[in-house]
CSV table of N, CA and C in Angstrom, one decimal:
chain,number,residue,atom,x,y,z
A,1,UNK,N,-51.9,6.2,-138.9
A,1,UNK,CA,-52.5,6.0,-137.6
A,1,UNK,C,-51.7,6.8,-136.6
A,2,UNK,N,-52.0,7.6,-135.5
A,2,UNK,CA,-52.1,8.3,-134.9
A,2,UNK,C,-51.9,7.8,-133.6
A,3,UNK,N,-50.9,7.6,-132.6
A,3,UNK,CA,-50.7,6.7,-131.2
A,3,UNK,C,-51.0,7.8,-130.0
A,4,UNK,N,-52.2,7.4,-129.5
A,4,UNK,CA,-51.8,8.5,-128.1
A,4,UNK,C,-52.3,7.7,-127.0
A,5,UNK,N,-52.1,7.0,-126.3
A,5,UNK,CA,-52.8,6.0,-125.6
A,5,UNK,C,-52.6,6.8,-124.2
A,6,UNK,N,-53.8,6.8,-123.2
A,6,UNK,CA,-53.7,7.6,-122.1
A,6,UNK,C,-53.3,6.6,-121.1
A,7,UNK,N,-52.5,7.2,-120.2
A,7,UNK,CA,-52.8,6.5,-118.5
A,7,UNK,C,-53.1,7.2,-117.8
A,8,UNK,N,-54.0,6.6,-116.9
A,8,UNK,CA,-54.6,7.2,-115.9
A,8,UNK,C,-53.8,7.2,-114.4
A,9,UNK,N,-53.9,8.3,-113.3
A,9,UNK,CA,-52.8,7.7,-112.1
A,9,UNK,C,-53.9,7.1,-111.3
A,10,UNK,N,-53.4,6.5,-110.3
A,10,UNK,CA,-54.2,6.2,-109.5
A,10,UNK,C,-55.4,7.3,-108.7
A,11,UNK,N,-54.6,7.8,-108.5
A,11,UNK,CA,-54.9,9.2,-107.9
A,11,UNK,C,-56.6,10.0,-108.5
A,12,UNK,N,-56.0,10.1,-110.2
A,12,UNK,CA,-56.9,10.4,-110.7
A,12,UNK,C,-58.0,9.5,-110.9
A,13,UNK,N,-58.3,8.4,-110.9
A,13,UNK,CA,-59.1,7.7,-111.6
A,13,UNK,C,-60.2,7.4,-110.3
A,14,UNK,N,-59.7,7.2,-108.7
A,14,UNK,CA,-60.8,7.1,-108.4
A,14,UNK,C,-60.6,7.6,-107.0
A,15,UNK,N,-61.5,7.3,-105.9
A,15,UNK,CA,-60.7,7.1,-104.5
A,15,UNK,C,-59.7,6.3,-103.5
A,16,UNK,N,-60.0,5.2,-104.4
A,16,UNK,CA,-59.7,4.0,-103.6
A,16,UNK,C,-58.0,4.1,-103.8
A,17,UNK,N,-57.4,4.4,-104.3
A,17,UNK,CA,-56.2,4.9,-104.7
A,17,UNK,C,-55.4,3.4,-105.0
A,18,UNK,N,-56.1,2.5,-105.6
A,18,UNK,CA,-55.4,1.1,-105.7
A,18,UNK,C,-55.1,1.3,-106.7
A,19,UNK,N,-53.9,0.4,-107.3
A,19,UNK,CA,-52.9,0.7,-108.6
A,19,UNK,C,-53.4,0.9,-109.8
A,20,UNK,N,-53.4,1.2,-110.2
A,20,UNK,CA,-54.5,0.7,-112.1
A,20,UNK,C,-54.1,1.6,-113.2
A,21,UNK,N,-54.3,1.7,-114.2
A,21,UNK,CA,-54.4,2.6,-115.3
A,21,UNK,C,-55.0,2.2,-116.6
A,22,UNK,N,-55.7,3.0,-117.7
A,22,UNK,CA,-56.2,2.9,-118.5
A,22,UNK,C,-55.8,3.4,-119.9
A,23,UNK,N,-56.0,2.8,-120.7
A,23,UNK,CA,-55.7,2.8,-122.0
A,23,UNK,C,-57.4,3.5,-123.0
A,24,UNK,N,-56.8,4.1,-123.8
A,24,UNK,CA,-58.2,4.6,-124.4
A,24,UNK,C,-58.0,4.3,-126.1
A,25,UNK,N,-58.7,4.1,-126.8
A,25,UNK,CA,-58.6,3.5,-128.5
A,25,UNK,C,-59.8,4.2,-128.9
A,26,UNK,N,-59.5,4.5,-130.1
A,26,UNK,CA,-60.6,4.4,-130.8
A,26,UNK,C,-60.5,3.7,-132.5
A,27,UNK,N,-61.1,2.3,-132.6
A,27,UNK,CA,-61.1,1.8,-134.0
A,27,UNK,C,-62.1,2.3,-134.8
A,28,UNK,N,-61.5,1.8,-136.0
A,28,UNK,CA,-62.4,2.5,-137.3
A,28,UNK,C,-63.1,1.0,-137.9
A,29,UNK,N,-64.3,0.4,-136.5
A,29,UNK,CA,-65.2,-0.5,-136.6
A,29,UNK,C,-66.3,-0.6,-135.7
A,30,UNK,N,-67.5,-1.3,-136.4
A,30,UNK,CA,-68.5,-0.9,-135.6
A,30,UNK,C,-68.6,-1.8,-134.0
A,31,UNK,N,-68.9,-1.5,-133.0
A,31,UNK,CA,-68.7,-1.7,-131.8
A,31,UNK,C,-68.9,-3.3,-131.9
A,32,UNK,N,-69.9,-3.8,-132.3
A,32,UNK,CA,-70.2,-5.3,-132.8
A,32,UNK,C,-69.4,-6.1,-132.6
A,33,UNK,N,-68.5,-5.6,-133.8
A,33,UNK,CA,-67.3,-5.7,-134.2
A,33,UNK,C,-66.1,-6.1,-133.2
A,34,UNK,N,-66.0,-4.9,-132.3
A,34,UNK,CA,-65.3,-5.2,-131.7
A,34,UNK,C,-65.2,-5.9,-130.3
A,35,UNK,N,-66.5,-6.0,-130.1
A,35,UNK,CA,-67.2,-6.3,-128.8
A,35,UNK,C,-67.1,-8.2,-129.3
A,36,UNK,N,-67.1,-8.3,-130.9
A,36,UNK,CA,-66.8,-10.3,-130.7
A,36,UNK,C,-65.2,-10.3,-130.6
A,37,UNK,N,-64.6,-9.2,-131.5
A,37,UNK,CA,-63.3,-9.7,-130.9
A,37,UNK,C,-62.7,-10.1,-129.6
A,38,UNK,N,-63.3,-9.9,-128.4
A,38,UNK,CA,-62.9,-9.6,-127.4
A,38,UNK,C,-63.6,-11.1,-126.6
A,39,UNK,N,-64.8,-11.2,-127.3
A,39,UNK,CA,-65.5,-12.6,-127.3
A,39,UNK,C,-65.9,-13.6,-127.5
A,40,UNK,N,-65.3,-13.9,-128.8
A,40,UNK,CA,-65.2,-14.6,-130.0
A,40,UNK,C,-63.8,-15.5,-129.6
A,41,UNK,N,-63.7,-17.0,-129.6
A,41,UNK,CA,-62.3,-17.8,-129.8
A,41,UNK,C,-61.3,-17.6,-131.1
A,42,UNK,N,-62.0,-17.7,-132.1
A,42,UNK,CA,-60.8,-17.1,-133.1
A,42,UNK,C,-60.8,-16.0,-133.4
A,43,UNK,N,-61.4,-15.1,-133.0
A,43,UNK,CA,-61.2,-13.4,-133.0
A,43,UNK,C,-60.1,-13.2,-131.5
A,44,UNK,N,-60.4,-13.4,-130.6
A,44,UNK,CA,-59.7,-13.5,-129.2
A,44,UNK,C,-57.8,-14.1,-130.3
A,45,UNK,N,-58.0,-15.2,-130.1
A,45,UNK,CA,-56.4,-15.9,-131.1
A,45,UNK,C,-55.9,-15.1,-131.5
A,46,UNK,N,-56.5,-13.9,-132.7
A,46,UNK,CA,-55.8,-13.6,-133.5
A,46,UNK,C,-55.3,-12.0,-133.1
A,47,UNK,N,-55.4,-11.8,-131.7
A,47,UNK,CA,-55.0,-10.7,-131.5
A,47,UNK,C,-54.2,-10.1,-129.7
A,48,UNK,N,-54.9,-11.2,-128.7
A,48,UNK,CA,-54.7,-11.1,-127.2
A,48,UNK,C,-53.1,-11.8,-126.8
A,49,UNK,N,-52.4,-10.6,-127.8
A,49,UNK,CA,-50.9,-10.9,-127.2
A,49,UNK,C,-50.3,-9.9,-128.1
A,50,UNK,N,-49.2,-9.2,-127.5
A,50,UNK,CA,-48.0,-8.2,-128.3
A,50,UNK,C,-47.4,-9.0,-129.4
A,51,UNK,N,-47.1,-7.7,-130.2
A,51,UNK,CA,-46.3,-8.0,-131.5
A,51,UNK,C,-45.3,-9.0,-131.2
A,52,UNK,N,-44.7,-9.8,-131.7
A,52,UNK,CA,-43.4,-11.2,-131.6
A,52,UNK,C,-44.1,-12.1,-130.6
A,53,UNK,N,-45.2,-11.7,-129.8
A,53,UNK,CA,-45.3,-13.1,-129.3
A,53,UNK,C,-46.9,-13.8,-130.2
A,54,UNK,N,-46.2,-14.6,-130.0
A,54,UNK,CA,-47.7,-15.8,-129.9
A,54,UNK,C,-48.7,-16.5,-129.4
A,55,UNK,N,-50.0,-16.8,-129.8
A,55,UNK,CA,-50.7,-17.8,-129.4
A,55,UNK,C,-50.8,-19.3,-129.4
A,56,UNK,N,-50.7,-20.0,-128.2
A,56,UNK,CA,-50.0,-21.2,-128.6
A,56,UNK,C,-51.1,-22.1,-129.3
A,57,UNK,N,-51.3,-22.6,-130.6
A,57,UNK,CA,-52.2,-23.2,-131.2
A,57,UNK,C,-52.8,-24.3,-130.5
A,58,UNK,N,-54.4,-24.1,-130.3
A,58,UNK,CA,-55.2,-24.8,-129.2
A,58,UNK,C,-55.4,-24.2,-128.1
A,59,UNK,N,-54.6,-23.3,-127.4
A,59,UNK,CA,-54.2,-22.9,-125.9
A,59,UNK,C,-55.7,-22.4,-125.6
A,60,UNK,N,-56.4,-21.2,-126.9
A,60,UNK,CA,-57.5,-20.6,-126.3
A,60,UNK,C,-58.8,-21.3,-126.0
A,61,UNK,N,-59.7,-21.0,-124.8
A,61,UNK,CA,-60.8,-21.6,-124.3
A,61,UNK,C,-61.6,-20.4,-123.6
A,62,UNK,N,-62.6,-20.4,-124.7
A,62,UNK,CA,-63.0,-18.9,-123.9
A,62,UNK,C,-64.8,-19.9,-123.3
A,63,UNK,N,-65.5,-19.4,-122.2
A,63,UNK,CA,-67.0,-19.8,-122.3
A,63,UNK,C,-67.5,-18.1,-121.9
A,64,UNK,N,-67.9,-17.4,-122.6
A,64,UNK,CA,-67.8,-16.5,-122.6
A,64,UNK,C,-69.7,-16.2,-121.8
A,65,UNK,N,-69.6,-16.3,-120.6
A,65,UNK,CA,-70.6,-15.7,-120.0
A,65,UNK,C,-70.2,-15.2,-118.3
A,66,UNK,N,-71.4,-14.6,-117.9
A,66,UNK,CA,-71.0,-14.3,-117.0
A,66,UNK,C,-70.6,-15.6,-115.6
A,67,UNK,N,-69.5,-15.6,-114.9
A,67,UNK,CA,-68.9,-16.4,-114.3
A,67,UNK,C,-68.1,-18.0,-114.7
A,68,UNK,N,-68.2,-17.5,-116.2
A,68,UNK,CA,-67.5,-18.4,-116.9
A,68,UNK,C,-66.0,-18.2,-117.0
A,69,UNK,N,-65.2,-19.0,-117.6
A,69,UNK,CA,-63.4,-18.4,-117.7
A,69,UNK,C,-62.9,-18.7,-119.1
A,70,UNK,N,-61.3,-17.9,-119.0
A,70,UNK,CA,-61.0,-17.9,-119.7
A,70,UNK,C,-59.7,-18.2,-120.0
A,71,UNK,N,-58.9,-19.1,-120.9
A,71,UNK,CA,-57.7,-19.3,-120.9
A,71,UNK,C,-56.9,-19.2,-121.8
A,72,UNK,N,-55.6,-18.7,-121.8
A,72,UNK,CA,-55.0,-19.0,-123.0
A,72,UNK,C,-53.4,-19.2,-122.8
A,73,UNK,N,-52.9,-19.5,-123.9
A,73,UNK,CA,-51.1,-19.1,-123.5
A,73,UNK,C,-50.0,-18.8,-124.5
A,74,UNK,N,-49.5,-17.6,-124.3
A,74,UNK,CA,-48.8,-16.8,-125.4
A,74,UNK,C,-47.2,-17.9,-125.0
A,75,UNK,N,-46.5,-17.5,-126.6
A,75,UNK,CA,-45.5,-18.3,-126.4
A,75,UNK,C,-44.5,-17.0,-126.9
A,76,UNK,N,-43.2,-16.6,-126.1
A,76,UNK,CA,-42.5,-15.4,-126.7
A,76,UNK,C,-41.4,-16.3,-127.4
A,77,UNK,N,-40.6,-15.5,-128.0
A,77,UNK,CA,-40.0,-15.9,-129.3
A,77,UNK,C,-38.8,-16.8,-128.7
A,78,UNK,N,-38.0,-16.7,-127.6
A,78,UNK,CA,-37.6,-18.0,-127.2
A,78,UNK,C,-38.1,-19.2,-126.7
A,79,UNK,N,-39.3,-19.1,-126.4
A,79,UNK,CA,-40.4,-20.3,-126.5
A,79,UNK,C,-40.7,-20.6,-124.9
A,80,UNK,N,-40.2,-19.2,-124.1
A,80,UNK,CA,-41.1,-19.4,-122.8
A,80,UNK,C,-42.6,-19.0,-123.1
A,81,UNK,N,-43.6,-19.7,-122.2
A,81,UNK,CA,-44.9,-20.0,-121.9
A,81,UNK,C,-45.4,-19.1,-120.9
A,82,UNK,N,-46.4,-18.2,-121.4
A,82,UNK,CA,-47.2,-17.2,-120.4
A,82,UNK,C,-48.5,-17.8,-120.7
A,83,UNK,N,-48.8,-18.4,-119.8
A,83,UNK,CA,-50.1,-19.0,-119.5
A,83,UNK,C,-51.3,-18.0,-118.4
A,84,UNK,N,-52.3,-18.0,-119.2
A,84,UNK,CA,-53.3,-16.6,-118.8
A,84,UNK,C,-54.7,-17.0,-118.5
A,85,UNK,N,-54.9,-17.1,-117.6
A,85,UNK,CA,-56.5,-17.7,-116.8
A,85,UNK,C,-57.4,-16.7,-116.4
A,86,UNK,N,-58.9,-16.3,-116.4
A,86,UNK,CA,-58.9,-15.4,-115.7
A,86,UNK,C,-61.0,-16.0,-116.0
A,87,UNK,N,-61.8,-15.0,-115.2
A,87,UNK,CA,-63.0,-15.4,-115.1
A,87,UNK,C,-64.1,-13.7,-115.6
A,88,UNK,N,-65.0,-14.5,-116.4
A,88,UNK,CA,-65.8,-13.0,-117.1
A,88,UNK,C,-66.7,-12.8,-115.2
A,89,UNK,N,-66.5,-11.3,-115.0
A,89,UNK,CA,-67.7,-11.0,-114.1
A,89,UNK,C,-68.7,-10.3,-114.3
A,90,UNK,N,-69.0,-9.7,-115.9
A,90,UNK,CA,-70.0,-9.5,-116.0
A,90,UNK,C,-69.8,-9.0,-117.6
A,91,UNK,N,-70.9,-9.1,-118.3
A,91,UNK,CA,-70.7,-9.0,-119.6
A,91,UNK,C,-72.1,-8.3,-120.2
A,92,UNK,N,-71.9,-7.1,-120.8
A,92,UNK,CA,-73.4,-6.6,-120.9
A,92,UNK,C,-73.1,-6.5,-122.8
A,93,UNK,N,-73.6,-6.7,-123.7
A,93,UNK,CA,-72.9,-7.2,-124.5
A,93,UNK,C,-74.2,-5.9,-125.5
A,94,UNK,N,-73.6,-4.8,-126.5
A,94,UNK,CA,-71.7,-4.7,-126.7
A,94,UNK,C,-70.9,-3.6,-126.2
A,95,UNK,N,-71.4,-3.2,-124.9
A,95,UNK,CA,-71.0,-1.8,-124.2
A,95,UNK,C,-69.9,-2.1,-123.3
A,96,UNK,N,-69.9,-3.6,-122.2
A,96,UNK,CA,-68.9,-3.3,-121.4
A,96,UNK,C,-68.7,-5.0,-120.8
A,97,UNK,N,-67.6,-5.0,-120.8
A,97,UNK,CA,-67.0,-6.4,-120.5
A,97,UNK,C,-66.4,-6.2,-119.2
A,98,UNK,N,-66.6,-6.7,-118.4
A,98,UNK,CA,-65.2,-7.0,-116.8
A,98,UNK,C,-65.0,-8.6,-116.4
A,99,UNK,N,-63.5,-8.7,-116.4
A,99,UNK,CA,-63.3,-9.9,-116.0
A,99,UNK,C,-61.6,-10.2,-115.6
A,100,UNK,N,-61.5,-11.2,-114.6
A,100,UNK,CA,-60.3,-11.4,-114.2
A,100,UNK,C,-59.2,-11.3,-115.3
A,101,UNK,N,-57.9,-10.9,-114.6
A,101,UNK,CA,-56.8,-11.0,-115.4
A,101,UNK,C,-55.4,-11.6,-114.2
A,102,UNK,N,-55.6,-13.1,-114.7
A,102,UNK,CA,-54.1,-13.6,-114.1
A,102,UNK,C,-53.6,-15.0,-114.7
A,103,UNK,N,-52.9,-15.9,-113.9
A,103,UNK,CA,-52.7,-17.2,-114.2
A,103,UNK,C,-53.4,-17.7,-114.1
A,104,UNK,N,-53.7,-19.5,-114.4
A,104,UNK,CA,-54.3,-20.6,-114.3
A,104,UNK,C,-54.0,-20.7,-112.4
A,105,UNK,N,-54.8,-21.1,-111.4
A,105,UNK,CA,-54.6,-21.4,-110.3
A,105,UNK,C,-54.7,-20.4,-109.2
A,106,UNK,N,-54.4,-19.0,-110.0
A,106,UNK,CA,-54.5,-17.7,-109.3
A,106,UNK,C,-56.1,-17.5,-108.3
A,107,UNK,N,-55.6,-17.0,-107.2
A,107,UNK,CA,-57.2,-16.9,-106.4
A,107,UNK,C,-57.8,-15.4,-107.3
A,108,UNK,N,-59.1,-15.9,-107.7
A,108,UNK,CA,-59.9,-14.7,-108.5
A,108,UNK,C,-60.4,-13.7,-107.8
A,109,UNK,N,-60.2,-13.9,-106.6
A,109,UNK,CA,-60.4,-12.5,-105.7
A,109,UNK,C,-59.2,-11.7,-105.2
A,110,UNK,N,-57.8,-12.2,-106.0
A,110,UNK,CA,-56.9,-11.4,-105.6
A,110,UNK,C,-56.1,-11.1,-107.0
A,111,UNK,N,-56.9,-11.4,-108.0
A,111,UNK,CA,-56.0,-10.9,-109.2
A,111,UNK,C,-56.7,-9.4,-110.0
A,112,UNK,N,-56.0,-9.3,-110.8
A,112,UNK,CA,-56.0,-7.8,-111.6
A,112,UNK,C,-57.5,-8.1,-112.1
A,113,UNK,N,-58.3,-6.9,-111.8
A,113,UNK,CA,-59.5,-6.9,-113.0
A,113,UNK,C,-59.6,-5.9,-114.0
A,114,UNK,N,-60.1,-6.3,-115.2
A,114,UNK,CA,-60.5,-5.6,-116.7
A,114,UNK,C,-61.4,-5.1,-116.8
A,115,UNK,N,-61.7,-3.9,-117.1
A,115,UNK,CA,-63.1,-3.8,-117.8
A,115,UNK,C,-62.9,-3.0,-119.0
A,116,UNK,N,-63.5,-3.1,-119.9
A,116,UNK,CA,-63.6,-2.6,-121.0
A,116,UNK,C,-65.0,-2.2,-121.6
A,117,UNK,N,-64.8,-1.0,-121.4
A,117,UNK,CA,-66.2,-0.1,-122.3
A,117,UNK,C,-66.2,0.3,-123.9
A,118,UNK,N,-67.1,0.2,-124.2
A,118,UNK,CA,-66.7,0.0,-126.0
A,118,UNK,C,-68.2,1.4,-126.1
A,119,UNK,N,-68.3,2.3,-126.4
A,119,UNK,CA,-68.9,3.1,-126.9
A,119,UNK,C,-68.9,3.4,-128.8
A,120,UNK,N,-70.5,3.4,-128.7
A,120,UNK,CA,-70.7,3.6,-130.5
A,120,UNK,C,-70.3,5.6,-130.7
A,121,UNK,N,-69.3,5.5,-132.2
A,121,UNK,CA,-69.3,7.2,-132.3
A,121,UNK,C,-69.7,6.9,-133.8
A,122,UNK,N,-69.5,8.0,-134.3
A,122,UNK,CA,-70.3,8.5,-135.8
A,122,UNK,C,-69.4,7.7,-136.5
A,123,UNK,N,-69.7,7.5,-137.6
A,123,UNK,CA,-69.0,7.1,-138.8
A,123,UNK,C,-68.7,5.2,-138.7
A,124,UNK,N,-69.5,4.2,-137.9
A,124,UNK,CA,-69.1,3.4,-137.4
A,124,UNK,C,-68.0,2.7,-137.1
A,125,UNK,N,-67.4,3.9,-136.0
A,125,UNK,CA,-66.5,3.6,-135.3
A,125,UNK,C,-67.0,3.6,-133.9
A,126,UNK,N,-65.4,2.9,-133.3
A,126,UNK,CA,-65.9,2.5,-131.7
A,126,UNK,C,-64.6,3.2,-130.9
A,127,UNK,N,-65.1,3.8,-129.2
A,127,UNK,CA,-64.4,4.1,-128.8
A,127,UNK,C,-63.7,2.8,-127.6
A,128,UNK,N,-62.8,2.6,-127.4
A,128,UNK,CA,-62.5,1.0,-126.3
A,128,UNK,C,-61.7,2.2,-125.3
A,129,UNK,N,-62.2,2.0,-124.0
A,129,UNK,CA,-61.9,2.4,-122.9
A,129,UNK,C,-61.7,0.7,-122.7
A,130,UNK,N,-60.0,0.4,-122.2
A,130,UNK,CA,-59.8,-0.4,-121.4
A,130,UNK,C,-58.8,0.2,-120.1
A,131,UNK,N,-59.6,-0.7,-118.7
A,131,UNK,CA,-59.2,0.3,-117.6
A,131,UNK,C,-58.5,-1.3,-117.2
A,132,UNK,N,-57.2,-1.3,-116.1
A,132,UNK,CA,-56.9,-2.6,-115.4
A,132,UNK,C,-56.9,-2.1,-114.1
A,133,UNK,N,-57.5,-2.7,-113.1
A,133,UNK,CA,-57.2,-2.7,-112.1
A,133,UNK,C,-56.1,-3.4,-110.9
A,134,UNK,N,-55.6,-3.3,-110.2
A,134,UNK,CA,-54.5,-4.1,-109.6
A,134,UNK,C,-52.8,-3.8,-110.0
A,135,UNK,N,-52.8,-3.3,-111.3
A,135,UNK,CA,-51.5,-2.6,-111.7
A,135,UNK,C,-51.2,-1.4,-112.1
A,136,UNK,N,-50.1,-1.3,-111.5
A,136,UNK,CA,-49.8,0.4,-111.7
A,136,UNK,C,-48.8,0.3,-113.1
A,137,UNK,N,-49.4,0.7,-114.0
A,137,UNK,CA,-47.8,0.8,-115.5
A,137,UNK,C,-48.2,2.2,-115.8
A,138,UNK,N,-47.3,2.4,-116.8
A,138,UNK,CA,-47.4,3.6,-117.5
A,138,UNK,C,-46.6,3.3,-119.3
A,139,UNK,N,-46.9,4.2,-120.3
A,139,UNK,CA,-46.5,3.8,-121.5
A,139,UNK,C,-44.8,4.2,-121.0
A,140,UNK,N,-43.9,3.0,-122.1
A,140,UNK,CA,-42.5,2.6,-122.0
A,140,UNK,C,-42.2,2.2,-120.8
A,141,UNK,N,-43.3,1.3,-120.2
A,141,UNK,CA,-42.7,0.4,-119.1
A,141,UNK,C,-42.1,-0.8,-119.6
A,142,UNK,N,-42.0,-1.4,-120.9
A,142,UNK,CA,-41.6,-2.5,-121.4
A,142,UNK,C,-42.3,-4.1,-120.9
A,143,UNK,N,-43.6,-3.4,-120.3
A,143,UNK,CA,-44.4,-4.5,-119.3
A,143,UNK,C,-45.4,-4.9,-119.8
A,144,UNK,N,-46.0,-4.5,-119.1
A,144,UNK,CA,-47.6,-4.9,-118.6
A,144,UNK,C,-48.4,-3.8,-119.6
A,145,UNK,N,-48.3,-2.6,-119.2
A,145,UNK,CA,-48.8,-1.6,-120.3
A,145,UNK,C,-48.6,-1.5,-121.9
A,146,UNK,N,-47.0,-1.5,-122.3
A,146,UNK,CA,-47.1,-1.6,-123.4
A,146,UNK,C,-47.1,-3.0,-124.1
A,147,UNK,N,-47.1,-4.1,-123.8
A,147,UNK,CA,-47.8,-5.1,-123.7
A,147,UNK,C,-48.8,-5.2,-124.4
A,148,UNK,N,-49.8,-4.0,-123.3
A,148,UNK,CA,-51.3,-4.4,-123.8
A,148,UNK,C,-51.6,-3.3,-125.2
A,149,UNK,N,-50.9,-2.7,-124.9
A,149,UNK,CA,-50.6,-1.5,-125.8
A,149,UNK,C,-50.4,-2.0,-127.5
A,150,UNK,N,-49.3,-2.9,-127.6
A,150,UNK,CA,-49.0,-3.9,-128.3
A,150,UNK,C,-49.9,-4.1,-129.0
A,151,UNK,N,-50.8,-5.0,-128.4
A,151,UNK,CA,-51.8,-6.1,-128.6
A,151,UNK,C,-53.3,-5.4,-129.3
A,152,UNK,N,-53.2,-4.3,-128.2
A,152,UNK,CA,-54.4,-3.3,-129.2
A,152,UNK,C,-53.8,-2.9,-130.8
A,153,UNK,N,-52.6,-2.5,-130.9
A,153,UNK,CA,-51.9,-2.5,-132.1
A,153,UNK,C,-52.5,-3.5,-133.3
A,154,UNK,N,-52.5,-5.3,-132.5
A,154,UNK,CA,-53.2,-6.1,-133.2
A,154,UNK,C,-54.5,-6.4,-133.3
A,155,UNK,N,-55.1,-6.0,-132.0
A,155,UNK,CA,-56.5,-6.3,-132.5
A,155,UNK,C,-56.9,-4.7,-133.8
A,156,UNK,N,-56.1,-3.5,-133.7
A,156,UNK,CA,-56.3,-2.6,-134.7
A,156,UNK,C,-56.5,-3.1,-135.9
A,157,UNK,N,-55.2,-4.1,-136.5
A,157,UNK,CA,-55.3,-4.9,-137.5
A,157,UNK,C,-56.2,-5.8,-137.7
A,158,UNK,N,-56.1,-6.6,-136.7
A,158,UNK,CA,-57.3,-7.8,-137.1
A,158,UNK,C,-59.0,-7.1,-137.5
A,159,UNK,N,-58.7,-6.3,-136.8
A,159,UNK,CA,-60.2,-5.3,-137.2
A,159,UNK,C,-60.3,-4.6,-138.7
A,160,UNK,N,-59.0,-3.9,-139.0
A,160,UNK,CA,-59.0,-3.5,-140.2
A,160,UNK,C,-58.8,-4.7,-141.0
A,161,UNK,N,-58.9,-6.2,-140.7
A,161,UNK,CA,-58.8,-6.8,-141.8
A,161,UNK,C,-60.3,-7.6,-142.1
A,162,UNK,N,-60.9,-7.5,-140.9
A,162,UNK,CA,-62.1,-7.5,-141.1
A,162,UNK,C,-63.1,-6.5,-141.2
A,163,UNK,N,-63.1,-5.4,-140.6
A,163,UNK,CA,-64.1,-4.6,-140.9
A,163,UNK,C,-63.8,-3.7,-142.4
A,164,UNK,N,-62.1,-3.4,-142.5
A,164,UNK,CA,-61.9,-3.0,-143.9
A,164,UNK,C,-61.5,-1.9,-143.4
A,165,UNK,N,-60.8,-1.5,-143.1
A,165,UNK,CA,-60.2,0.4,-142.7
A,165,UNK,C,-59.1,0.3,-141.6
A,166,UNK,N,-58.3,1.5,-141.7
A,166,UNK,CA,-57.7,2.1,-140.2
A,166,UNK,C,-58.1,2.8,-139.2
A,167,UNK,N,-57.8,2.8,-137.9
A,167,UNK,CA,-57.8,3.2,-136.9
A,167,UNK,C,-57.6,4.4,-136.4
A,168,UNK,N,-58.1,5.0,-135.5
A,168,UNK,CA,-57.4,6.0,-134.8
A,168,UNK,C,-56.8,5.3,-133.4
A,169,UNK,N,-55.7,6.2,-133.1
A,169,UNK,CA,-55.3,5.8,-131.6
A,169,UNK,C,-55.7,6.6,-130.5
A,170,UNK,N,-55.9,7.1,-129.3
A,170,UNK,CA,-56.0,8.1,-128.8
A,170,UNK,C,-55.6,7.9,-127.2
């Protein structure tokens, strides 16, 4: 497998010049596929957190429609708690998902938004455009980006262990 994960600057991506950047994948599964991972409670578990950390067993609650929410809470390996709330804003299902990204209590009109576009390509693979809005990272920020960066690492796997193959990165 092959790592090239893009970021976008602010600059480039739109007018509004507010923080954000995007990540680009392409798995070797059919969009379906990866469009439950993303909305699916034990597809979601088994992959929405970086390598060494965890999902705290029970934590996930997904109601996966539009203006419904979402919760979970990763536990890192000294056993601090990242507790993660956020609300779907729209869900066109299996092309493109947007939805809040913050804490439990966070106002949803002032936290980071997701959206992720899943495109079908030949050979039933999928392309995942995930864009964030509200933060500015870049790859080896030790953050927020490679983080998510991380985590697509696992949903790569959890996909190849369901759909049966590897990945490209891009």
């Amino acid at each position: 497998m092959t790592e090239h994960d893009t970021a976008t600057s602010p600059a480039s991506a739109d007018t509004t010049h507010a923080p954000q950047f995007t990540i680009t994948r392409i798995f070797d599964a059919p969009r379906e596929l990866v469009w439950r991972a993303w909305t699916e409670q034990a597809d979601a578990a088994a992959w929405w957190h970086p390598r060494d950390i965890e999902i705290k067993p029970g934590s996930v609650d997904l109601d996966t429609r539009e203006g419904g929410s979402y919760r979970y809470t990763m536990v890192a390996p000294d056993g601090s708690e990242y507790p993660t709330a956020g609300t779907y804003r729209e869900l066109r299902e299996p092309e493109r998902l947007v939805m809040t990204w913050g804490s439990p209590g966070d106002d949803d009109d002032r936290v980071p938004v997701i959206t992720i576009t899943l495109r079908e390509l030949d050979g039933g693979r999928t392309e995942m455009l995930f864009h964030l809005l509200g933060i500015d990272a870049a790859p080896g920020d030790d953050d927020v980006y490679d983080g998510w960066s991380s985590a697509f690492d696992m949903l790569d796997e959890h996909l190849a262990a369901t759909a049966g193959g590897p990945s490209e990165v891009r």
